[in-house]
Coordinates of C-alpha atoms and ligand atoms in Angstrom, one line a residue:
M1 CA 9.7 57.4 -72.4
I2 CA 7.2 54.6 -74.2
I3 CA 9.8 54.0 -76.7
E4 CA 11.8 51.7 -73.6
S5 CA 8.5 49.6 -73.2
K6 CA 9.1 46.4 -72.4
T7 CA 5.9 45.9 -74.5
I8 CA 7.4 47.9 -77.8
K9 CA 11.1 46.2 -77.5
K10 CA 9.3 42.8 -77.1
V11 CA 7.7 43.6 -80.1
C12 CA 9.9 44.9 -82.1
E13 CA 12.0 41.4 -81.2
I14 CA 9.0 39.2 -82.4
A15 CA 8.8 41.4 -85.6
K16 CA 12.7 40.4 -86.1
C17 CA 11.9 36.9 -85.8
C18 CA 8.7 37.0 -88.0
Y19 CA 10.4 38.6 -90.6
D20 CA 13.8 36.0 -90.2
F21 CA 12.1 32.7 -90.8
G22 CA 9.9 34.4 -93.5
W23 CA 6.6 34.6 -91.9
D24 CA 5.8 38.1 -92.9
E25 CA 7.4 38.9 -96.2
R26 CA 6.7 43.3 -97.4
N27 CA 3.6 44.4 -95.3
G28 CA 2.0 41.0 -94.2
G29 CA 1.2 40.6 -90.6
N30 CA 0.3 42.5 -87.6
I31 CA 0.7 42.3 -83.5
S32 CA -1.3 43.8 -81.4
V33 CA -1.2 43.7 -77.1
L34 CA -3.0 45.0 -74.5
V35 CA -0.8 47.6 -72.6
D36 CA -1.8 47.6 -69.4
E37 CA -1.5 51.0 -67.3
S38 CA 0.9 51.1 -65.1
E39 CA 3.3 50.4 -67.6
I40 CA 2.9 53.3 -70.4
Q41 CA 1.1 55.5 -68.1
A42 CA 3.3 57.8 -66.4
S43 CA 5.1 58.7 -69.8
L44 CA 1.7 59.4 -71.0
A45 CA 0.6 61.6 -68.4
G46 CA -0.9 65.4 -70.1
A47 CA -0.3 64.6 -73.5
P48 CA -2.8 65.1 -75.1
P49 CA -4.2 62.6 -77.7
I50 CA -3.6 62.6 -81.4
C51 CA -6.4 62.3 -83.3
R52 CA -9.3 60.2 -82.8
I53 CA -10.2 57.4 -85.2
N54 CA -13.7 55.6 -85.4
T55 CA -12.5 52.1 -85.3
G56 CA -15.7 50.5 -87.3
V57 CA -16.4 47.5 -84.7
D58 CA -18.3 47.4 -81.6
N59 CA -15.6 47.7 -78.8
S60 CA -17.5 47.8 -75.4
N61 CA -15.9 45.8 -73.9
L62 CA -12.7 47.6 -74.1
E63 CA -12.7 51.4 -73.4
G64 CA -10.3 52.6 -71.4
K65 CA -7.7 50.5 -73.0
L66 CA -4.6 51.0 -74.4
L67 CA -3.8 48.6 -77.0
L68 CA -0.5 48.6 -79.1
V69 CA -0.8 48.0 -82.6
T70 CA 1.4 47.9 -86.3
G71 CA 0.8 50.2 -88.9
T72 CA -1.0 49.6 -91.7
G73 CA 1.3 49.5 -94.8
K74 CA 4.4 49.1 -92.2
Y75 CA 7.3 46.2 -92.8
F76 CA 7.9 44.1 -90.3
R77 CA 11.4 44.4 -91.0
N78 CA 11.5 48.0 -90.3
I79 CA 10.1 47.4 -86.9
P80 CA 12.7 47.4 -84.5
N81 CA 14.4 50.1 -86.2
E82 CA 11.3 52.7 -86.9
P83 CA 9.0 51.7 -83.8
K84 CA 7.8 55.2 -83.9
E85 CA 7.1 55.1 -87.4
S86 CA 5.5 51.2 -87.5
L87 CA 4.3 51.3 -83.9
G88 CA 1.3 53.5 -82.1
I89 CA -1.5 52.6 -79.0
I90 CA -4.4 53.5 -79.2
R91 CA -6.7 54.6 -76.1
F92 CA -10.0 52.8 -76.7
C93 CA -13.1 55.5 -76.3
K94 CA -17.0 54.9 -76.3
N95 CA -19.4 53.9 -79.3
G96 CA -15.9 52.3 -81.4
F97 CA -14.0 55.1 -81.4
A98 CA -10.2 54.8 -80.2
D99 CA -8.1 57.7 -79.5
I100 CA -3.7 57.8 -81.6
V101 CA -1.7 58.5 -78.1
W102 CA 1.8 57.4 -79.2
G103 CA 2.9 56.8 -81.9
F104 CA 2.8 56.5 -86.0
E105 CA 4.7 59.2 -86.2
N106 CA 4.7 60.8 -90.1
G107 CA 0.7 60.1 -91.3
G108 CA 0.9 56.5 -90.5
K109 CA -2.4 54.8 -89.2
P110 CA -3.2 51.0 -87.5
T111 CA -3.8 48.5 -89.4
S112 CA -6.6 47.4 -91.6
E113 CA -6.5 44.3 -89.7
L114 CA -7.7 46.6 -86.6
P115 CA -11.6 45.0 -86.8
T116 CA -10.4 41.5 -86.7
H117 CA -7.6 42.2 -84.0
I118 CA -10.4 43.7 -81.9
L119 CA -12.9 41.9 -81.7
A120 CA -10.6 38.6 -81.4
H121 CA -9.3 40.5 -78.2
K122 CA -13.0 40.6 -77.2
S123 CA -13.6 37.0 -78.1
R124 CA -10.6 35.6 -75.8
L125 CA -11.6 37.8 -73.2
A126 CA -14.7 36.9 -72.5
V127 CA -13.1 33.3 -72.3
D128 CA -9.5 34.3 -70.8
D129 CA -9.2 36.4 -67.9
N130 CA -5.1 36.6 -68.9
H131 CA -5.3 37.4 -72.6
K132 CA -3.8 39.9 -73.9
V133 CA -2.3 39.0 -77.7
V134 CA -3.4 39.3 -80.7
I135 CA -0.6 37.3 -84.3
H136 CA -1.4 37.6 -87.8
S137 CA 1.5 36.4 -89.9
H138 CA 1.3 34.5 -92.9
P139 CA 4.0 31.6 -91.9
T140 CA 4.6 29.6 -95.4
N141 CA 3.8 26.3 -94.6
V142 CA 0.5 27.0 -92.6
I143 CA -0.9 28.0 -96.0
A144 CA 0.6 25.1 -98.2
M145 CA -1.8 22.8 -96.1
T146 CA -4.6 24.7 -96.6
L147 CA -3.6 23.8 -100.1
T148 CA -3.0 20.2 -99.9
H149 CA -6.1 19.7 -96.8
P150 CA -9.3 19.7 -96.5
L151 CA -10.7 22.4 -94.8
D152 CA -12.7 21.4 -92.4
S153 CA -10.7 22.6 -88.5
K154 CA -11.4 18.7 -86.8
S155 CA -9.6 17.0 -89.3
F156 CA -7.3 19.6 -90.0
T157 CA -6.3 19.8 -85.7
L158 CA -5.6 16.2 -86.4
S159 CA -3.7 15.8 -88.7
L160 CA -1.6 19.5 -86.7
W161 CA -1.0 16.9 -83.8
R162 CA -0.7 14.0 -85.2
M163 CA 2.7 14.9 -86.7
I164 CA 4.4 15.5 -83.9
T165 CA 4.9 15.4 -80.3
E166 CA 4.9 19.0 -79.1
S167 CA 1.5 19.4 -80.4
L168 CA -1.3 18.4 -78.8
I169 CA 0.5 19.6 -75.5
V170 CA 0.6 23.1 -77.0
F171 CA -2.3 23.2 -78.3
P172 CA -4.6 20.8 -77.4
D173 CA -7.6 23.1 -77.9
G174 CA -6.7 22.6 -82.0
V175 CA -7.0 25.7 -84.6
S176 CA -10.1 27.0 -86.2
V177 CA -10.0 27.1 -90.8
L178 CA -12.0 29.5 -92.2
D179 CA -12.5 29.2 -95.4
W180 CA -10.8 31.4 -98.1
M181 CA -12.3 35.0 -97.6
L182 CA -11.9 39.0 -98.3
C183 CA -9.5 40.1 -95.6
G184 CA -9.6 43.8 -94.1
N185 CA -13.0 44.2 -92.8
V186 CA -15.6 43.9 -90.3
E187 CA -17.1 40.3 -91.5
I188 CA -13.4 38.3 -91.3
G189 CA -13.4 39.9 -87.6
I190 CA -17.0 38.3 -87.0
K191 CA -16.2 35.1 -88.9
S192 CA -13.1 35.2 -86.9
A193 CA -14.0 36.2 -83.1
E194 CA -17.0 33.2 -83.4
L195 CA -13.7 30.0 -84.0
L196 CA -11.6 32.3 -81.2
K197 CA -14.0 31.0 -78.7
E198 CA -13.9 28.1 -78.3
C199 CA -9.8 28.1 -79.2
R200 CA -6.9 30.4 -79.7
S201 CA -5.4 30.4 -83.4
V202 CA -8.1 30.8 -87.1
I203 CA -6.1 30.5 -89.9
W204 CA -6.9 31.8 -92.4
A205 CA -7.1 29.6 -96.0
H206 CA -4.8 30.7 -97.9
H207 CA -3.7 33.7 -96.6
G208 CA -2.2 33.2 -93.3
I209 CA -2.8 32.4 -89.1
F210 CA -4.6 34.3 -86.4
C211 CA -3.1 33.7 -82.9
T212 CA -4.6 35.3 -79.5
G213 CA -2.0 34.9 -76.0
S214 CA -1.7 35.9 -72.4
N215 CA 2.1 37.1 -73.7
L216 CA 3.8 37.8 -77.1
D217 CA 6.4 34.7 -76.0
E218 CA 3.7 32.3 -75.9
T219 CA 1.1 33.9 -78.7
F220 CA 4.6 33.3 -81.5
G221 CA 5.8 29.8 -79.8
L222 CA 1.9 29.1 -80.6
I223 CA 2.2 30.1 -84.7
E224 CA 6.1 28.8 -84.5
T225 CA 4.4 25.0 -83.1
I226 CA 1.9 24.6 -85.8
E227 CA 4.2 26.0 -88.5
K228 CA 6.4 23.0 -87.6
S229 CA 3.8 20.6 -87.9
A230 CA 2.5 21.6 -90.8
E231 CA 6.4 21.7 -91.6
L232 CA 6.3 18.2 -91.3
Y233 CA 3.3 16.9 -93.0
M234 CA 3.6 19.1 -96.8
K235 CA 7.6 17.9 -96.2
T236 CA 5.8 13.6 -95.7
L237 CA 3.0 14.5 -98.2
G238 CA 2.6 11.7 -101.0
H239 CA 5.6 9.5 -99.1
R240 CA 4.1 9.1 -95.4
I241 CA 4.2 6.1 -94.5
T242 CA 2.4 5.7 -90.8
E243 CA -0.5 7.6 -90.2
G244 CA 1.6 9.4 -87.8
I245 CA 0.3 9.5 -83.5
S246 CA -2.6 7.2 -84.3
D247 CA -5.2 8.3 -81.5
D248 CA -4.8 6.0 -78.8
R249 CA -1.3 7.3 -78.3
L250 CA -2.5 10.9 -78.1
R251 CA -4.8 10.0 -75.8
E252 CA -2.0 8.6 -74.1
L253 CA 0.1 11.6 -74.2
A254 CA -2.6 14.3 -72.8
T255 CA -3.0 11.8 -70.3
A256 CA 0.3 11.7 -68.7
F257 CA 1.3 15.7 -70.0
G258 CA -2.6 17.1 -68.6
V259 CA -4.0 18.0 -71.0
T260 CA -7.7 18.3 -72.3
P261 CA -7.6 17.5 -75.9
K262 CA -10.5 20.0 -77.8
K263 CA -14.0 17.8 -77.5
D264 CA -15.0 15.1 -79.9
L265 CA -11.7 14.9 -82.1
L266 CA -10.3 11.9 -80.1
Ligands
2HA301 O1 -0.8 43.7 -94.1 O2 -0.9 40.5 -93.7 O3 -3.9 40.1 -94.0 C1 -1.4 42.9 -94.3 C2 -2.5 42.2 -93.9 C3 -3.2 42.3 -94.1
ZN302 ZN1 -2.3 38.8 -93.9

């Protein structure tokens, strides 16, 4: 049974954590995971596709792959109790089309951010063979920081690294910041995918974050760490009496933990 698959169980667990942390109010946020054929193939065998959709984007290189994705208008709070309505699996076909092969019961369809998810998967797969997961979320302090900090990726990354020791170790690739754009369309997907060639995280100003990774725990952990740094940044804004971790100390940290900080930052 697909519903018992470990990926669906994990998506339910992560959606609950995101909701409990206050990152995914109402129907905010969406998750997608490239699912291994072997995990669910036996359950799908013989079942005809439910319907075909036009994803609206170039999905070449993904043909045949399966993507588990949250549904449009669905509340993260309800995903653990209503997985068959809140989630679905699509199989990519040619020319931007995809078949819904499981889920989205009672008339659901994939998230409005599907174009960004698809383009993000393509972008990350081109640089990371282990890539599998995209999580979009609305973490409060990350968004607050986009209201109190210049929106350039370099200084934004440095400000996050300076707050807590863990940051440089967890995201040496930094974050990219995208100034406000209309969401839910191909244009923001193309811009985000471009930025994702260089790092795993894109912050959408005054909206939220898109994080990518090789599994759900790691991708969720990346958001947690960025959000924790942003929280420290916001909590100390206006009354910091130290700069936080200096450039020299960040270099020392990188050497000790064997990580390579994004070029031209330190
Ligand atoms: O609807 O978060 O960006 C869910 C969203 C859109
Ligand atoms: Zn959103």
